[in-house]
Short mmCIF file of C-alpha atoms in Angstrom, two decimals:
data_model
loop_
_atom_site.label_atom_id
_atom_site.label_comp_id
_atom_site.label_asym_id
_atom_site.label_seq_id
_atom_site.Cartn_x
_atom_site.Cartn_y
_atom_site.Cartn_z
CA MET A 14 81.02 -80.73 -118.15
CA GLU A 15 82.06 -77.73 -116.36
CA ALA A 16 83.10 -77.74 -112.77
CA ALA A 17 80.57 -76.68 -109.94
CA GLY A 18 80.99 -72.88 -109.10
CA MET A 19 82.64 -72.14 -112.46
CA GLY A 20 79.44 -71.75 -114.42
CA GLY A 21 78.92 -75.48 -114.81
CA TRP A 22 75.87 -77.75 -113.88
CA ILE A 23 75.34 -78.84 -110.24
CA PRO A 24 74.16 -82.47 -109.90
CA GLY A 25 71.27 -83.02 -107.61
CA ARG A 26 67.58 -83.00 -107.71
CA ARG A 27 67.53 -80.76 -110.81
CA GLN A 28 70.32 -79.22 -112.79
CA VAL A 29 71.00 -75.62 -112.33
CA LYS A 30 73.06 -73.46 -114.61
CA MET A 31 75.24 -70.94 -112.61
CA ASN A 32 75.79 -67.06 -113.37
CA THR A 33 79.31 -66.19 -112.24
CA GLY A 34 79.75 -63.08 -113.97
CA GLY A 35 76.54 -61.33 -113.21
CA SER A 36 75.61 -58.40 -110.91
CA PRO A 37 75.84 -58.91 -107.07
CA ALA A 38 72.46 -57.55 -106.99
CA GLU A 39 71.08 -60.60 -108.88
CA CYS A 40 70.65 -64.18 -107.80
CA PRO A 41 73.26 -66.35 -109.38
CA VAL A 42 70.62 -69.17 -110.01
CA CYS A 43 67.57 -67.40 -111.58
CA LEU A 44 69.53 -64.11 -112.64
CA THR A 45 66.74 -62.19 -111.16
CA GLY A 46 67.44 -58.92 -109.00
CA TYR A 47 66.91 -59.39 -105.31
CA ASP A 48 63.85 -57.64 -103.65
CA GLY A 49 62.53 -57.13 -100.17
CA THR A 50 59.63 -59.56 -100.41
CA VAL A 51 59.61 -62.92 -102.37
CA GLN A 52 63.21 -62.98 -103.67
CA ARG A 53 65.09 -61.78 -100.61
CA PRO A 54 68.99 -62.49 -100.69
CA ARG A 55 69.68 -65.26 -98.14
CA ASN A 56 73.19 -66.28 -96.84
CA LEU A 57 74.22 -70.00 -96.98
CA PRO A 58 76.66 -70.91 -94.30
CA CYS A 59 79.35 -71.44 -96.91
CA GLY A 60 79.11 -67.75 -97.53
CA HIS A 61 77.28 -67.59 -100.89
CA THR A 62 73.98 -65.80 -101.57
CA VAL A 63 70.72 -67.12 -103.30
CA CYS A 64 67.36 -65.86 -103.35
CA THR A 65 64.55 -67.22 -101.15
CA LEU A 66 62.69 -68.93 -104.00
CA CYS A 67 65.58 -70.63 -105.48
CA ILE A 68 66.72 -72.14 -101.97
CA ASP A 69 63.23 -73.41 -101.67
CA GLN A 70 63.46 -75.09 -105.03
CA LEU A 71 67.03 -76.43 -104.08
CA LYS A 72 65.63 -78.16 -100.88
CA VAL A 73 66.02 -81.88 -100.82
CA GLN A 74 65.05 -83.94 -97.66
CA GLY A 75 65.82 -80.99 -95.39
CA ARG A 76 69.12 -79.88 -96.90
CA VAL A 77 70.20 -77.34 -99.61
CA ALA A 78 73.31 -78.07 -101.73
CA CYS A 79 75.04 -74.52 -102.34
CA PRO A 80 74.69 -74.03 -106.25
CA GLU A 81 78.06 -72.40 -106.39
CA CYS A 82 80.28 -74.63 -104.17
CA CYS A 83 78.16 -77.65 -104.07
CA VAL A 84 78.45 -77.86 -100.16
CA SER A 85 75.27 -79.29 -98.60
CA HIS A 86 73.70 -77.43 -95.51
CA ALA A 87 70.90 -78.59 -93.36
CA VAL A 88 67.96 -76.28 -93.37
CA PRO A 89 67.78 -74.16 -90.03
CA GLU A 90 64.87 -74.49 -87.71
CA GLY A 91 62.04 -72.51 -88.90
CA GLY A 92 62.93 -73.44 -92.46
CA LYS A 93 64.67 -70.41 -93.61
CA PHE A 94 68.34 -69.27 -93.95
CA PRO A 95 69.21 -65.80 -92.54
CA VAL A 96 68.64 -62.72 -94.84
CA ASN A 97 71.96 -61.09 -96.31
CA TYR A 98 71.08 -57.56 -94.98
CA SER A 99 74.29 -56.38 -96.31
CA VAL A 100 73.11 -57.13 -99.88
CA GLU A 101 69.76 -55.46 -99.35
CA ALA A 102 71.25 -52.35 -97.92
CA PHE A 103 73.58 -52.21 -100.95
CA MET A 104 70.57 -52.56 -103.14
CA ARG A 105 68.93 -49.57 -101.56
CA MET A 106 71.94 -47.50 -101.92
CA MET A 107 72.01 -48.15 -105.49
CA ARG A 108 68.22 -47.37 -105.83
CA ASP A 109 68.60 -44.10 -103.80
CA ALA A 110 71.59 -43.19 -105.95
CA GLU A 111 69.42 -43.60 -109.04
CA VAL A 112 66.42 -41.87 -107.70
CA ALA A 113 68.25 -38.74 -106.39
CA PRO A 114 69.51 -37.46 -109.64
CA ALA A 115 66.33 -38.27 -111.56
CA ALA A 116 64.28 -36.30 -108.85
CA ALA A 117 66.55 -33.14 -109.02
CA ALA A 118 66.46 -33.10 -112.80
CA SER A 119 62.84 -33.53 -113.20
CA PRO A 120 60.28 -30.53 -112.92
CA PRO A 121 57.57 -30.89 -110.31
CA PRO A 122 54.72 -33.06 -111.47
CA SER A 123 51.70 -31.07 -113.03
CA ALA A 124 48.11 -31.71 -112.05
CA GLY A 125 47.45 -33.36 -115.42
CA GLU A 126 49.96 -36.22 -114.92
CA GLY A 127 47.31 -38.16 -112.73
CA LYS A 128 48.32 -41.26 -111.35
CA GLY A 129 51.81 -41.18 -112.54
CA ALA A 130 52.44 -38.08 -110.41
CA ALA A 131 50.71 -39.69 -107.44
CA ALA A 132 53.14 -42.90 -107.72
CA ALA A 133 56.07 -40.68 -107.96
CA ALA A 134 55.03 -38.70 -104.95
CA GLY A 135 54.40 -42.00 -103.15
CA LYS A 136 58.17 -43.13 -103.93
CA LYS A 137 59.55 -39.84 -102.72
CA GLU A 138 57.57 -40.28 -99.59
CA ALA A 139 58.82 -43.89 -99.00
CA ALA A 140 62.39 -42.57 -99.65
CA THR A 141 61.91 -40.55 -96.58
CA LEU A 142 60.95 -43.47 -94.33
CA SER A 143 63.21 -43.94 -91.44
CA LYS A 144 65.69 -46.88 -91.29
CA LYS A 145 63.84 -48.45 -88.29
CA MET A 146 60.41 -48.00 -90.16
CA ARG A 147 61.98 -49.66 -93.23
CA SER A 148 63.18 -52.56 -91.23
CA PHE A 149 59.87 -52.94 -89.44
CA LEU A 150 58.16 -53.15 -92.82
CA GLN A 151 60.63 -55.70 -94.16
CA GLU A 152 59.96 -57.88 -91.34
CA GLN A 153 56.29 -57.64 -92.11
CA GLU A 154 56.99 -58.37 -95.68
CA ALA A 155 58.77 -61.49 -94.49
CA THR A 156 55.82 -62.57 -92.30
CA VAL A 157 53.46 -62.15 -95.33
CA VAL A 158 55.71 -64.08 -97.52
CA ALA A 159 55.89 -67.00 -94.98
CA ALA A 160 52.24 -67.02 -94.63
CA ILE A 161 52.14 -67.19 -98.42
CA THR A 162 54.55 -70.21 -98.39
CA ALA A 163 52.55 -71.85 -95.72
CA CYS A 164 49.38 -71.51 -97.71
CA ARG A 165 51.13 -73.06 -100.66
CA GLU A 166 52.48 -75.97 -98.69
CA ALA A 167 48.86 -76.49 -97.12
CA GLN A 168 47.34 -76.45 -100.61
CA SER A 169 50.00 -78.98 -101.69
CA GLN A 170 49.27 -81.38 -98.54
CA LEU A 171 45.49 -81.14 -99.40
CA ASN A 172 45.93 -81.84 -103.18
CA GLN A 173 48.00 -84.95 -102.08
CA TYR A 174 45.22 -85.86 -99.59
CA GLN A 175 42.69 -85.46 -102.34
CA THR A 176 44.51 -87.57 -104.67
CA THR A 177 44.89 -90.30 -102.01
CA LEU A 178 41.14 -90.15 -100.98
CA ALA A 179 40.33 -90.19 -104.84
CA GLY A 180 42.47 -93.36 -105.15
CA TRP A 181 40.80 -95.02 -102.15
CA GLY A 182 37.44 -94.02 -103.48
CA LYS A 183 38.25 -95.92 -106.83
CA ARG A 184 39.48 -98.76 -105.04
CA GLN A 185 36.23 -98.84 -103.01
CA LYS A 186 34.23 -98.59 -106.07
CA GLN A 187 35.86 -101.57 -107.71
CA LEU A 188 35.50 -103.52 -104.41
CA GLU A 189 31.73 -102.53 -104.35
CA ASP A 190 31.38 -103.86 -108.00
CA ARG A 191 33.08 -107.02 -106.96
CA LEU A 192 30.77 -107.36 -103.96
CA LEU A 193 27.81 -106.78 -106.07
CA GLY A 194 28.96 -109.36 -108.63
CA LEU A 195 29.23 -111.62 -105.56
CA VAL A 196 25.53 -110.82 -104.69
CA ASP A 197 24.64 -111.57 -108.28
CA GLN A 198 26.34 -114.87 -108.39
CA SER A 199 24.94 -115.75 -105.02
CA ARG A 200 21.45 -114.88 -106.29
CA SER A 201 22.02 -116.93 -109.45
CA ALA A 202 23.33 -119.82 -107.41
CA ARG A 203 20.18 -119.68 -105.22
CA GLU A 204 17.99 -119.70 -108.27
CA VAL A 205 19.70 -122.75 -109.60
CA LEU A 206 19.42 -124.45 -106.19
CA GLN A 207 15.63 -123.58 -106.14
CA GLN A 208 15.32 -125.30 -109.41
CA GLY A 209 16.98 -128.31 -108.38
CA GLU A 210 14.85 -128.22 -105.15
CA SER A 211 11.67 -128.08 -107.22
CA ARG A 212 12.86 -130.96 -109.52
CA ALA A 213 13.74 -133.31 -106.40
CA ALA A 214 10.24 -132.41 -105.07
CA ALA A 215 8.49 -133.34 -108.32
CA LYS A 216 10.31 -136.55 -108.23
CA GLU A 217 9.44 -137.20 -104.85
CA GLU A 218 5.66 -136.60 -105.61
CA GLU A 219 6.13 -139.01 -108.49
CA LEU A 220 7.54 -141.63 -106.14
CA LYS A 221 4.78 -141.17 -103.66
CA LYS A 222 1.99 -141.62 -106.38
CA GLY A 223 3.83 -144.82 -107.64
CA GLU A 224 3.98 -146.10 -104.05
CA GLN A 225 0.12 -145.46 -103.74
CA GLY A 226 -0.55 -147.32 -106.90
CA LEU A 227 1.68 -150.22 -105.82
CA GLN A 228 -0.37 -150.20 -102.39
CA VAL A 229 -3.65 -150.50 -104.32
CA VAL A 230 -2.28 -153.47 -106.45
CA LEU A 231 -0.90 -155.20 -103.35
CA GLU A 232 -4.51 -155.03 -101.77
CA THR A 233 -5.92 -156.19 -105.07
CA LEU A 234 -3.71 -159.34 -104.94
CA ARG A 235 -4.64 -160.29 -101.65
CA THR A 236 -8.31 -160.31 -102.41
CA LEU A 237 -8.19 -162.38 -105.66
CA THR A 238 -10.02 -165.60 -105.58
CA THR A 239 -10.16 -167.01 -109.20
CA GLU A 240 -7.68 -167.42 -111.91
CA GLN A 241 -9.87 -165.14 -114.10
CA GLU A 242 -9.63 -162.28 -111.71
CA ALA A 243 -5.74 -163.14 -111.45
CA GLY A 244 -5.39 -162.77 -114.94
CA ALA A 245 -7.21 -159.67 -115.34
CA ALA A 246 -5.23 -157.98 -112.63
CA MET A 247 -1.77 -158.83 -113.86
CA PRO A 248 -1.46 -156.18 -116.55
CA GLU A 249 -2.01 -153.50 -113.91
CA VAL A 250 0.42 -155.13 -111.50
CA PHE A 251 3.10 -155.07 -114.33
CA ARG A 252 2.43 -151.47 -115.22
CA CYS A 253 2.67 -150.12 -111.65
CA THR A 254 5.66 -152.15 -110.94
CA ASP A 255 7.51 -151.08 -114.13
CA GLU A 256 6.56 -147.31 -113.51
CA ALA A 257 7.96 -147.74 -109.67
CA GLU A 258 11.19 -149.33 -110.88
CA GLU A 259 11.67 -146.67 -113.47
CA ALA A 260 11.11 -143.86 -111.14
CA VAL A 261 13.49 -145.42 -108.62
CA GLU A 262 16.22 -145.95 -111.20
CA GLU A 263 15.75 -142.17 -112.45
CA CYS A 264 16.24 -141.10 -108.81
CA ARG A 265 19.40 -143.17 -108.36
CA GLU A 266 20.77 -141.75 -111.61
CA CYS A 267 19.85 -138.19 -111.40
CA PHE A 268 20.14 -137.45 -107.65
CA PRO A 269 22.15 -136.08 -106.14
CA ASP A 270 23.18 -133.42 -108.80
CA ALA A 271 26.82 -133.10 -108.42
CA ILE A 272 26.72 -129.53 -110.12
CA LEU A 273 24.15 -128.38 -107.66
CA VAL A 274 26.02 -129.88 -104.53
CA THR A 275 29.22 -127.99 -105.76
CA ILE A 276 27.43 -124.77 -106.36
CA ALA A 277 25.70 -125.08 -102.73
CA ARG A 278 29.06 -125.62 -101.18
CA LYS A 279 31.03 -122.93 -102.89
CA ALA A 280 28.26 -120.40 -102.69
CA ASN A 281 28.00 -120.98 -98.97
CA VAL A 282 31.74 -120.64 -98.25
CA ALA A 283 32.09 -117.44 -100.44
CA SER A 284 29.02 -116.04 -98.83
CA SER A 285 30.17 -116.95 -95.27
CA GLU A 286 33.70 -115.34 -95.90
CA ALA A 287 32.09 -112.10 -97.38
CA LEU A 288 29.82 -111.92 -94.36
CA GLU A 289 32.56 -112.45 -91.88
CA ALA A 290 34.62 -109.65 -93.55
CA VAL A 291 31.61 -107.28 -93.55
CA GLN A 292 31.23 -108.02 -89.84
CA THR A 293 34.71 -107.29 -89.11
CA VAL A 294 34.56 -104.01 -90.96
CA HIS A 295 31.24 -103.24 -88.96
CA ALA A 296 32.91 -104.06 -85.64
CA ALA A 297 35.90 -101.78 -86.54
CA LEU A 298 33.59 -98.93 -87.50
CA GLU A 299 31.68 -99.41 -84.23
CA THR A 300 34.75 -99.46 -82.01
CA LEU A 301 36.31 -96.45 -83.48
CA THR A 302 37.04 -93.37 -81.15
CA THR A 303 37.33 -89.65 -81.49
CA GLU A 304 41.06 -90.05 -80.50
CA GLU A 305 43.29 -89.31 -83.51
CA PRO A 306 46.57 -91.52 -83.43
CA TRP A 307 48.57 -88.42 -83.98
CA ALA A 308 46.71 -86.24 -81.51
CA GLN A 309 50.13 -86.22 -79.38
CA SER A 310 52.53 -86.22 -82.12
CA ASP A 311 54.62 -83.17 -83.37
CA SER A 312 52.59 -80.19 -84.51
CA ASP A 313 54.74 -80.04 -87.58
CA THR A 314 53.61 -83.43 -89.03
CA THR A 315 51.88 -82.94 -92.38
CA VAL A 316 48.47 -84.01 -93.55
CA MET A 317 49.94 -87.01 -95.36
CA ASP A 318 52.00 -88.02 -92.31
CA ARG A 319 48.66 -88.22 -90.28
CA VAL A 320 46.95 -90.12 -92.96
CA TYR A 321 49.74 -92.86 -92.66
CA LEU A 322 49.35 -92.81 -88.83
CA ILE A 323 45.49 -93.26 -89.11
CA SER A 324 45.39 -95.71 -92.04
CA THR A 325 48.48 -97.98 -91.21
CA GLY A 326 47.20 -101.06 -93.43
CA SER A 327 49.91 -103.62 -93.59
CA LEU A 328 53.46 -102.91 -92.88
CA THR A 329 55.66 -105.22 -94.54
CA VAL A 330 59.31 -106.27 -93.60
CA GLU A 331 60.63 -104.48 -96.74
CA ASP A 332 58.71 -101.25 -95.84
CA LEU A 333 60.38 -101.54 -92.35
CA ARG A 334 64.04 -102.28 -93.37
CA SER A 335 63.76 -99.53 -96.42
CA LEU A 336 62.38 -96.96 -94.13
CA THR A 337 59.63 -96.03 -96.38
CA GLN A 338 57.67 -92.90 -95.46
CA PRO A 339 54.57 -94.68 -93.95
CA ALA A 340 57.07 -96.90 -91.99
CA ARG A 341 59.32 -93.95 -90.84
CA CYS A 342 56.23 -92.04 -89.60
CA LEU A 343 54.89 -94.98 -87.74
CA LEU A 344 58.22 -95.72 -86.11
CA GLN A 345 58.61 -91.96 -85.02
CA ALA A 346 55.12 -92.08 -83.50
CA GLY A 347 56.06 -95.51 -81.54
CA ARG A 348 53.36 -97.60 -83.31
CA VAL A 349 55.42 -100.40 -84.82
CA PHE A 350 55.43 -103.72 -82.99
CA ALA A 351 56.45 -107.33 -83.49
CA VAL A 352 53.99 -110.12 -82.14
CA HIS A 353 55.02 -113.50 -80.82
CA GLN A 354 53.06 -116.34 -79.03
CA VAL A 355 54.76 -117.41 -75.79
CA GLU A 356 53.21 -120.40 -74.13
CA GLY A 357 49.70 -119.54 -75.60
CA GLN A 358 50.01 -116.06 -74.70
CA ARG A 359 50.22 -113.18 -77.28
CA ARG A 360 53.00 -110.67 -76.28
CA HIS A 361 54.20 -107.58 -78.24
CA ALA A 362 57.86 -106.02 -78.93
CA ARG A 363 58.28 -102.48 -79.51
CA ILE A 364 60.26 -101.49 -82.51
CA SER A 365 62.08 -98.36 -82.60
CA LEU A 366 64.32 -96.07 -84.69
CA GLU A 367 67.10 -94.83 -82.57
CA ALA A 368 70.19 -93.11 -84.33
CA GLY A 369 69.26 -94.54 -87.61
CA GLN A 370 69.02 -97.95 -86.11
CA LEU A 371 65.95 -100.38 -86.17
CA CYS A 372 65.85 -101.86 -82.55
CA LEU A 373 63.39 -104.78 -81.48
CA HIS A 374 62.88 -104.50 -77.60
CA ALA A 375 62.06 -107.39 -75.37
CA LEU A 376 58.61 -108.94 -75.56
CA LYS A 377 56.26 -107.59 -72.97
CA ASP A 378 52.55 -107.57 -72.18
CA LEU A 379 51.54 -104.51 -73.98
CA LEU A 380 48.25 -103.00 -75.14
CA LEU A 381 48.77 -101.96 -78.51
CA PRO A 382 47.98 -98.24 -79.24
CA LEU A 383 45.21 -97.10 -81.77
CA GLY A 384 46.71 -97.43 -85.27
CA ALA A 385 49.48 -99.95 -84.41
CA ALA A 386 51.25 -101.82 -87.19
CA THR A 387 52.23 -105.27 -86.35
CA LEU A 388 54.83 -107.73 -87.73
CA GLN A 389 55.66 -111.31 -86.67
CA VAL A 390 59.01 -111.58 -84.56
CA SER A 391 60.10 -114.50 -86.60
CA GLU A 392 60.05 -112.14 -89.71
CA VAL A 393 62.42 -109.57 -88.26
CA VAL A 394 64.67 -111.43 -85.67
CA PRO A 395 67.35 -113.75 -86.96
CA PRO A 396 67.07 -117.29 -85.64
CA SER A 397 70.86 -117.41 -84.66
CA PRO A 398 73.97 -115.20 -84.87
CA PRO A 399 75.86 -113.43 -86.16
CA CYS A 400 73.92 -110.40 -85.26
CA THR A 401 73.84 -107.42 -82.71
CA VAL A 402 71.98 -107.24 -79.47
CA PHE A 403 71.86 -104.59 -76.83
CA LEU A 404 71.63 -104.20 -72.95
CA ASP A 405 70.48 -101.03 -71.51
CA LEU A 406 72.17 -100.89 -67.94
CA SER A 407 70.95 -98.64 -65.27
CA TRP A 408 71.60 -97.67 -61.69
CA LEU A 409 70.58 -95.23 -59.36
CA GLY A 410 71.02 -91.74 -60.35
CA SER A 411 71.89 -92.61 -63.91
CA ALA A 412 69.64 -92.99 -66.80
CA PRO A 413 69.64 -96.19 -69.04
CA ARG A 414 72.79 -96.34 -70.90
CA ARG A 415 73.25 -98.75 -74.02
CA VAL A 416 75.81 -101.49 -74.45
CA GLN A 417 75.79 -103.29 -78.03
CA ILE A 418 77.23 -106.59 -78.33
CA ARG A 419 77.92 -108.35 -81.60
CA LEU A 420 77.39 -112.05 -81.31
CA SER A 421 79.90 -114.45 -83.03
CA PRO A 422 78.59 -116.88 -85.69
CA ASP A 423 76.35 -119.60 -84.51
CA THR A 424 76.73 -121.13 -81.10
CA PRO A 425 74.47 -122.58 -78.50
CA ARG A 426 75.16 -119.68 -76.02
CA GLY A 427 74.81 -116.97 -78.85
CA ARG A 428 71.28 -118.51 -79.75
CA GLN A 429 70.21 -118.46 -75.96
CA PHE A 430 71.43 -114.86 -75.71
CA ILE A 431 69.21 -113.81 -78.60
CA LEU A 432 66.23 -115.70 -76.94
CA LEU A 433 66.94 -113.88 -73.66
CA CYS A 434 67.41 -110.44 -75.27
CA THR A 435 64.05 -110.90 -77.02
CA GLY A 436 62.07 -113.08 -74.44
CA GLN A 437 60.86 -115.47 -77.28
CA ARG A 438 60.97 -118.39 -74.51
CA GLY A 439 59.26 -116.25 -71.97
CA PRO A 440 62.05 -114.96 -69.61
CA SER A 441 64.47 -112.24 -70.78
CA PHE A 442 67.27 -110.16 -69.10
CA VAL A 443 64.91 -107.18 -68.45
CA ASN A 444 65.05 -106.35 -64.63
CA THR A 445 67.89 -108.86 -64.06
CA ARG A 446 70.92 -107.72 -62.19
CA LEU A 447 74.57 -107.93 -62.50
CA PHE A 448 75.55 -110.19 -59.58
CA GLU A 449 79.34 -110.02 -59.30
CA VAL A 450 82.59 -108.31 -60.28
CA SER A 451 85.40 -110.81 -60.62
CA GLY A 452 89.01 -109.81 -60.27
CA LYS A 453 87.93 -106.04 -59.51
CA GLY A 454 90.51 -103.59 -60.35
CA GLU A 455 92.98 -106.29 -61.73
CA ALA A 456 93.77 -107.60 -65.26
CA GLY A 457 90.94 -109.76 -66.49
CA GLU A 458 88.31 -107.81 -64.52
CA CYS A 459 84.90 -108.72 -65.59
CA VAL A 460 81.18 -108.49 -64.67
CA LEU A 461 78.94 -111.31 -64.42
CA GLY A 462 75.12 -111.42 -64.95
CA GLY A 463 72.22 -113.10 -66.90
CA ASP A 464 70.70 -115.03 -63.87
CA TYR A 465 66.98 -114.53 -64.84
CA GLU A 466 66.02 -117.30 -62.33
CA SER A 467 67.38 -116.38 -58.93
CA ASN A 468 69.11 -112.87 -59.91
CA ASN A 469 71.99 -113.72 -57.67
CA GLY A 470 74.19 -116.02 -59.39
CA ARG A 471 72.93 -119.30 -57.93
CA GLY A 472 70.22 -120.14 -60.57
CA SER A 473 71.19 -122.20 -63.74
CA SER A 474 69.42 -119.99 -66.12
CA VAL A 475 69.39 -122.47 -69.06
CA LEU A 476 67.04 -122.47 -72.02
CA LEU A 477 68.88 -124.51 -74.48
CA PRO A 478 70.84 -127.84 -73.83
CA GLY A 479 74.66 -128.16 -74.61
CA LEU A 480 75.43 -124.58 -74.23
CA ASP A 481 79.10 -125.38 -74.08
CA GLU A 482 79.12 -127.68 -77.13
CA GLY A 483 80.20 -125.51 -80.23
CA ASP A 484 82.97 -123.68 -81.85
CA TYR A 485 83.69 -120.96 -79.50
CA ARG A 486 86.36 -118.36 -79.91
CA ARG A 487 89.11 -118.09 -77.18
CA SER A 488 90.20 -114.81 -76.12
CA GLY A 489 90.91 -112.70 -72.94
CA ARG A 490 90.49 -109.14 -74.27
CA ALA A 491 88.39 -106.45 -72.84
CA GLY A 492 85.13 -106.45 -74.35
CA ASP A 493 84.56 -110.18 -74.76
CA VAL A 494 81.29 -111.71 -73.81
CA PHE A 495 81.79 -115.21 -72.62
CA GLY A 496 79.75 -118.13 -70.86
CA GLN A 497 79.97 -118.54 -67.23
CA GLU A 498 79.90 -122.05 -65.44
CA ARG A 499 78.56 -122.22 -61.96
CA LEU A 500 79.89 -124.40 -59.02
CA ASP A 501 77.06 -126.47 -57.10
CA LEU A 502 76.60 -125.55 -53.52
CA THR A 503 78.87 -128.24 -52.12
CA CYS A 504 81.52 -127.11 -54.70
CA ASP A 505 82.15 -130.75 -55.72
CA TYR A 506 81.39 -130.16 -59.57
CA VAL A 507 80.96 -127.65 -62.12
CA GLU A 508 77.38 -127.24 -63.56
CA GLU A 509 76.49 -125.87 -66.88
CA CYS A 510 74.59 -122.48 -66.68
CA GLY A 511 73.44 -119.60 -68.87
CA HIS A 512 75.18 -116.87 -66.93
CA PHE A 513 77.40 -114.51 -69.13
CA GLY A 514 80.52 -112.40 -68.29
CA ILE A 515 81.87 -109.15 -69.88
CA LYS A 516 85.60 -108.48 -69.73
CA THR A 517 86.33 -104.92 -68.84
CA ARG A 518 90.20 -105.46 -68.57
CA ASP A 519 92.60 -107.44 -70.93
CA ASP A 520 93.97 -110.72 -69.58
CA LEU A 521 95.71 -112.45 -72.21
CA ASN A 522 96.90 -115.36 -69.87
CA ASP A 523 93.27 -116.26 -69.36
CA ALA A 524 92.42 -116.50 -73.22
CA GLY A 525 92.31 -120.36 -73.36
CA ASN A 526 89.73 -120.88 -70.56
CA LEU A 527 86.97 -118.60 -71.74
CA LEU A 528 84.09 -119.59 -74.19
CA VAL A 529 83.64 -116.36 -75.99
CA PHE A 530 80.60 -116.05 -78.12
CA GLY A 531 80.49 -112.18 -78.65
CA GLU A 532 82.18 -108.85 -78.22
CA VAL A 533 80.94 -105.36 -77.04
CA VAL A 534 81.24 -103.02 -80.14
CA ASP A 535 79.79 -100.04 -78.36
CA GLY A 536 79.37 -99.11 -74.56
CA LEU A 537 82.29 -100.94 -72.97
CA HIS A 538 82.90 -97.58 -70.83
CA VAL A 539 79.31 -98.12 -69.63
CA VAL A 540 80.21 -101.78 -68.43
CA ALA A 541 83.51 -100.52 -66.85
CA GLU A 542 81.78 -97.60 -65.02
CA ALA A 543 79.29 -100.35 -63.77
CA ALA A 544 82.10 -102.42 -62.50
CA GLN A 545 83.30 -99.61 -60.15
CA HIS A 546 80.18 -99.78 -57.97
CA TRP A 547 80.80 -100.99 -54.48
CA ASP A 548 77.57 -103.21 -54.83
CA ILE A 549 77.23 -104.32 -58.42
CA LYS A 550 73.95 -105.73 -57.62
CA GLU A 551 72.48 -102.08 -57.79
CA VAL A 552 73.36 -102.36 -61.64
CA THR A 553 70.24 -103.73 -63.55
CA VAL A 554 69.35 -104.31 -67.11
CA ALA A 555 66.56 -101.86 -67.82
CA ASP A 556 65.84 -103.13 -71.32
CA CYS A 557 67.25 -105.20 -73.96
CA GLY A 558 66.68 -106.35 -77.65
CA VAL A 559 68.20 -106.94 -81.01
CA VAL A 560 69.48 -104.33 -83.37
CA LEU A 561 67.76 -105.21 -86.91
#
């Protein structure tokens, strides 16, 4: 395999054979001469020139790999690389040089040359256009070409849309056939049940007649006065009694019919579930509004992007973590949430995509937007460290700034920190204040926070028992996140509490006294800047959560 840029094959979406010895007036990919309309020469940032059509074919996820040097370039805003006007000017000079001698050598066109003469006259007239007019015409040509490209892209999107709708229609037809099959089965089950009902009614009528015959026999027995009358009545007594006993025995043996009972129960359950599903669909159709979920989204969203927003379906954890097209589209529109039950109350946590990272924010009482996709918090949040969490610190005159903390392998304080970053037990760090700077300006300087109960360092703020029990790391380096103990009001003894501290300056002499359960991996400068406030209580946690 030859090297790229030396006539070799370029790896990528498709293989492109390079032409390194061709004319500078030809595209090195398609070997076609440049023109001023569809195949205009365009400059890549690396300095190489490729025609417009080939650049469009080389685009992969918003980037173009140069077919000569393999350097990857992001597609500029507007979707087009700049035109190489030098190449175009060179081509015009070549054309003018070819046309001038031919025009001087050829005689004037005769009247009989017809359309050929008119075309030649048109070319001669075009050659007299001013440079400004030619530039204007080229700009108009570019506008027309851009409009053609937009039409083709729209056609492609509509084709995808039609294919998607056709697939859904086929699926709906299959569901309709299944529903009709369910109706047929329900009708058949109802007919079988009606037959069983008729059979039971006939047996009931037979028993009634037998009972009536026995009543007559009973009256007869009560009116007998002689042995001859008794002897004559006995055969009828025996007949009626035998028939009644036989009917009762048949009733006991044949009823209930186990098959009919099973059919009735299953048919009722299946029909009820189908009816509930139909009612759900009907209710959803009735509550649809004219507001499109993408109404306030970027105008550059494609038809299929909007389809993904409107018809979210069921978003899986795999879709979320692999950032499939539907998941990415929903994340960018702010329509992915995690659901959690807190003390019987359903709360939601927004999931965002920030700088390529999936972030679950603290649970709140949110109204879900139209077209929202939901997952369970337990599906996406790890139950215990190691993991990365974040705190967004804010103070007057400053937008929230993020601090990311990597929690050490499983410890009670690490587990509680996750719970307070997500709000899974109810309380969270949101709107809590940092309440103290210890050793300000000295070695071992640290900020203290995490008091969601009193917001001043006097609350215990304990969610889990035995916070200090566990294998904690001992350190005194800047960036360490450690557990904080609290003196009672009389200073007689130390109470266990859920407060935390973040070291902003090293103090290796204090390494053995701290229960370290995490470290700041990004944003330590934000914590250090917060520590410089004369009133640290101005610094609040505007938001918090977990990096997924």
